[in-house]
Structure formats: structure tokens, C-alpha cells
Amino acid sequence: MSSQDFHLFCMKEAIKQAILGQNIAEVPIGAVVTKNSKIIGTGFNTNISTHSVAAHAEINAINEAGNFIKNHRLIDCDIYVTVEPCHMCAKAIVDARINKLYFSTPEPKSGAIVSVDNFFNHNFLNHRVSYEYGMFQEECSQLMKNFFSSRRP
């Protein structure tokens, strides 16, 4: 599998995670963590069902990956997320020492990477995370729009 095909595969897996969350009435955001071209952690939002403000898709995927490799540092790992991470998740990505973030669609209200902040560019951070975005942007944006429009009367 080519590098580009692997990136597309991982983002499709993150979309599947988002749909799992949507199926239990969670905001449809999904994430996967990879290491050595293998998925080692997956997650979707579970804030509502677990009554936890911290149960974002990224945090859940990072926790699963850490348990998988038995380390809180996810050295040489990448993360794929359907929606631009918030500040909490951006800091978790930095603290986990993730190498690269791939996300599909910007989040204009709370996105910490390119929308309301450029968090990864702050000098106080002790780890640098590179990022790319745009894969399946329309599909992931539409997932969010459909979810929120279905909840409004």
C-alpha cells in the first residue's frame, strides 16, 4: 500500500469511528492513532454517554494507543482526526509526543490548529507536531452539519 493510500485508509477509519459515535447520539468525530503503518488506537466522542468533558475522540484514541504500546509517550505515532482538534486535544497530542496530525475539516468555533489559534506554533511547547488537513473535508464537514441540523427543531 502506498503512503497516500495508507493516509486515505486511516482517515476512512477515523470516519468510521465518527459514525460509531453518531450512532449513539455523540458528536460525530473520530480518530485513529498509527505507528509503523498500523492502527494502534481508535476513538470517537463519548462525552455525552460517559458524562466526561475530556472524552473526545482524540483523547480516547490516544489512551487506547498508550495502553496498546504500554507507554504514555506515543513516539513515532501519527493521529488522524475527522475534525480539527480543540485546545485540550491539541495539548494532549503535544504531550503524547505524536509526530504528525492529519485532520479533515477545520472547526471554525473551537479549532486550535488553524481556525481560532495556531497552537502548534507556540514557542512554549516542548514538542513540535506537524500537520496536514483536507482529506475527505466535505464528507466530514457534512457529517457534522447533518448531526447538528438533525438536533434542531
Tab-separated table of C-alpha atoms in Angstrom:
chain	number	residue	atom	x	y	z
A	1	MET	CA	0.000	0.000	0.000
A	2	SER	CA	1.401	3.388	-0.937
A	3	SER	CA	1.868	6.113	1.643
A	4	GLN	CA	-1.019	8.122	0.160
A	5	ASP	CA	-3.284	5.053	0.144
A	6	PHE	CA	-2.430	4.434	3.804
A	7	HIS	CA	-3.330	8.023	4.728
A	8	LEU	CA	-6.671	7.693	2.930
A	9	PHE	CA	-7.306	4.336	4.618
A	10	CYS	CA	-6.615	5.812	8.061
A	11	MET	CA	-8.892	8.785	7.504
A	12	LYS	CA	-11.650	6.445	6.320
A	13	GLU	CA	-11.174	4.501	9.548
A	14	ALA	CA	-11.480	7.758	11.519
A	15	ILE	CA	-14.722	8.467	9.639
A	16	LYS	CA	-15.994	5.017	10.638
A	17	GLN	CA	-15.220	5.923	14.251
A	18	ALA	CA	-17.151	9.191	13.876
A	19	ILE	CA	-20.158	7.266	12.586
A	20	LEU	CA	-19.965	4.891	15.566
A	21	GLY	CA	-20.210	7.920	17.818
A	22	GLN	CA	-23.049	9.410	15.813
A	23	ASN	CA	-24.929	6.104	16.135
A	24	ILE	CA	-25.038	6.576	19.918
A	25	ALA	CA	-26.013	10.263	19.679
A	26	GLU	CA	-22.468	11.622	20.191
A	27	VAL	CA	-20.993	14.450	18.111
A	28	PRO	CA	-19.555	12.568	15.098
A	29	ILE	CA	-15.819	12.993	15.479
A	30	GLY	CA	-13.469	10.056	15.073
A	31	ALA	CA	-9.744	9.487	15.484
A	32	VAL	CA	-7.135	6.809	14.887
A	33	VAL	CA	-3.512	6.627	16.034
A	34	THR	CA	-0.942	4.797	13.926
A	35	LYS	CA	2.586	3.518	14.434
A	36	ASN	CA	4.709	1.742	11.835
A	37	SER	CA	1.798	1.739	9.345
A	38	LYS	CA	-0.539	0.011	11.805
A	39	ILE	CA	-3.555	1.386	13.657
A	40	ILE	CA	-2.871	1.076	17.394
A	41	GLY	CA	-5.662	3.233	18.802
A	42	THR	CA	-9.155	4.293	17.796
A	43	GLY	CA	-11.710	6.571	19.352
A	44	PHE	CA	-14.874	8.554	18.923
A	45	ASN	CA	-16.517	11.154	21.103
A	46	THR	CA	-18.091	9.746	24.251
A	47	ASN	CA	-18.580	12.979	26.193
A	48	ILE	CA	-22.341	12.612	26.459
A	49	SER	CA	-22.511	8.903	27.239
A	50	THR	CA	-19.675	8.997	29.805
A	51	HIS	CA	-20.547	12.408	31.267
A	52	SER	CA	-16.940	13.445	30.713
A	53	VAL	CA	-15.814	16.708	29.160
A	54	ALA	CA	-12.468	15.026	28.388
A	55	ALA	CA	-13.883	12.082	26.404
A	56	HIS	CA	-13.079	13.497	22.983
A	57	ALA	CA	-12.243	11.178	20.081
A	58	GLU	CA	-8.576	12.201	20.130
A	59	ILE	CA	-8.187	11.566	23.859
A	60	ASN	CA	-9.925	8.191	23.583
A	61	ALA	CA	-7.684	7.142	20.653
A	62	ILE	CA	-4.536	8.376	22.426
A	63	ASN	CA	-5.488	6.456	25.583
A	64	GLU	CA	-6.089	3.261	23.610
A	65	ALA	CA	-2.774	3.648	21.756
A	66	GLY	CA	-0.918	4.257	25.012
A	67	ASN	CA	-2.442	1.126	26.507
A	68	PHE	CA	-1.505	-0.818	23.378
A	69	ILE	CA	2.181	0.153	23.458
A	70	LYS	CA	2.303	0.403	27.275
A	71	ASN	CA	3.609	3.959	27.220
A	72	HIS	CA	2.068	7.403	27.586
A	73	ARG	CA	4.563	8.729	25.029
A	74	LEU	CA	3.444	7.900	21.507
A	75	ILE	CA	6.836	8.398	19.857
A	76	ASP	CA	6.797	7.928	16.060
A	77	CYS	CA	2.993	7.853	16.018
A	78	ASP	CA	0.569	9.837	13.880
A	79	ILE	CA	-3.061	10.713	14.534
A	80	TYR	CA	-5.904	11.063	12.044
A	81	VAL	CA	-8.965	13.060	13.113
A	82	THR	CA	-12.130	13.934	11.224
A	83	VAL	CA	-12.399	17.453	12.673
A	84	GLU	CA	-9.742	19.980	13.703
A	85	PRO	CA	-8.800	19.364	17.354
A	86	CYS	CA	-9.697	21.755	20.164
A	87	HIS	CA	-7.075	23.169	22.545
A	88	MET	CA	-7.459	20.310	25.030
A	89	CYS	CA	-6.868	17.708	22.346
A	90	ALA	CA	-4.062	19.706	20.715
A	91	LYS	CA	-2.227	19.787	24.056
A	92	ALA	CA	-2.786	16.051	24.540
A	93	ILE	CA	-1.319	15.441	21.067
A	94	VAL	CA	1.741	17.501	22.030
A	95	ASP	CA	2.104	15.857	25.448
A	96	ALA	CA	1.838	12.382	23.892
A	97	ARG	CA	4.712	13.365	21.569
A	98	ILE	CA	2.722	12.461	18.468
A	99	ASN	CA	4.689	13.134	15.306
A	100	LYS	CA	2.001	14.287	12.884
A	101	LEU	CA	-1.674	15.227	12.898
A	102	TYR	CA	-3.903	14.729	9.878
A	103	PHE	CA	-7.379	16.224	10.116
A	104	SER	CA	-10.184	16.504	7.609
A	105	THR	CA	-12.111	19.663	8.224
A	106	PRO	CA	-11.441	22.897	10.121
A	107	GLU	CA	-13.640	23.729	13.124
A	108	PRO	CA	-14.284	27.489	12.990
A	109	LYS	CA	-15.592	27.789	16.568
A	110	SER	CA	-13.015	25.812	18.540
A	111	GLY	CA	-10.314	24.510	16.200
A	112	ALA	CA	-6.908	25.106	17.779
A	113	ILE	CA	-4.661	24.273	14.829
A	114	VAL	CA	-5.681	26.688	12.043
A	115	SER	CA	-9.079	28.178	12.882
A	116	VAL	CA	-9.051	30.119	16.178
A	117	ASP	CA	-5.407	29.532	17.050
A	118	ASN	CA	-2.188	28.135	15.639
A	119	PHE	CA	-1.492	26.204	18.825
A	120	PHE	CA	1.311	24.030	17.456
A	121	ASN	CA	3.309	27.183	16.617
A	122	HIS	CA	3.586	28.447	20.204
A	123	ASN	CA	7.175	28.730	21.438
A	124	PHE	CA	6.364	27.461	24.943
A	125	LEU	CA	5.671	23.949	23.636
A	126	ASN	CA	8.454	21.437	24.213
A	127	HIS	CA	7.451	19.215	21.271
A	128	ARG	CA	6.615	20.122	17.677
A	129	VAL	CA	3.773	18.422	15.849
A	130	SER	CA	3.440	18.805	12.110
A	131	TYR	CA	0.027	18.676	10.482
A	132	GLU	CA	-1.919	18.449	7.237
A	133	TYR	CA	-5.595	18.811	6.592
A	134	GLY	CA	-8.195	18.485	3.879
A	135	MET	CA	-8.611	14.745	3.207
A	136	PHE	CA	-12.348	13.998	2.958
A	137	GLN	CA	-13.056	17.547	4.109
A	138	GLU	CA	-16.502	17.780	2.531
A	139	GLU	CA	-17.587	14.380	3.843
A	140	CYS	CA	-16.506	15.143	7.414
A	141	SER	CA	-17.961	18.642	7.313
A	142	GLN	CA	-21.270	17.226	6.098
A	143	LEU	CA	-21.299	14.647	8.913
A	144	MET	CA	-21.115	17.482	11.438
A	145	LYS	CA	-23.707	19.633	9.639
A	146	ASN	CA	-26.155	16.731	9.370
A	147	PHE	CA	-25.720	15.838	13.025
A	148	PHE	CA	-26.404	19.339	14.305
A	149	SER	CA	-29.241	20.064	11.880
A	150	SER	CA	-30.961	16.821	12.964
A	151	ARG	CA	-30.889	18.008	16.582
A	152	ARG	CA	-32.550	21.349	15.874
A	153	PRO	CA	-36.346	21.536	15.706
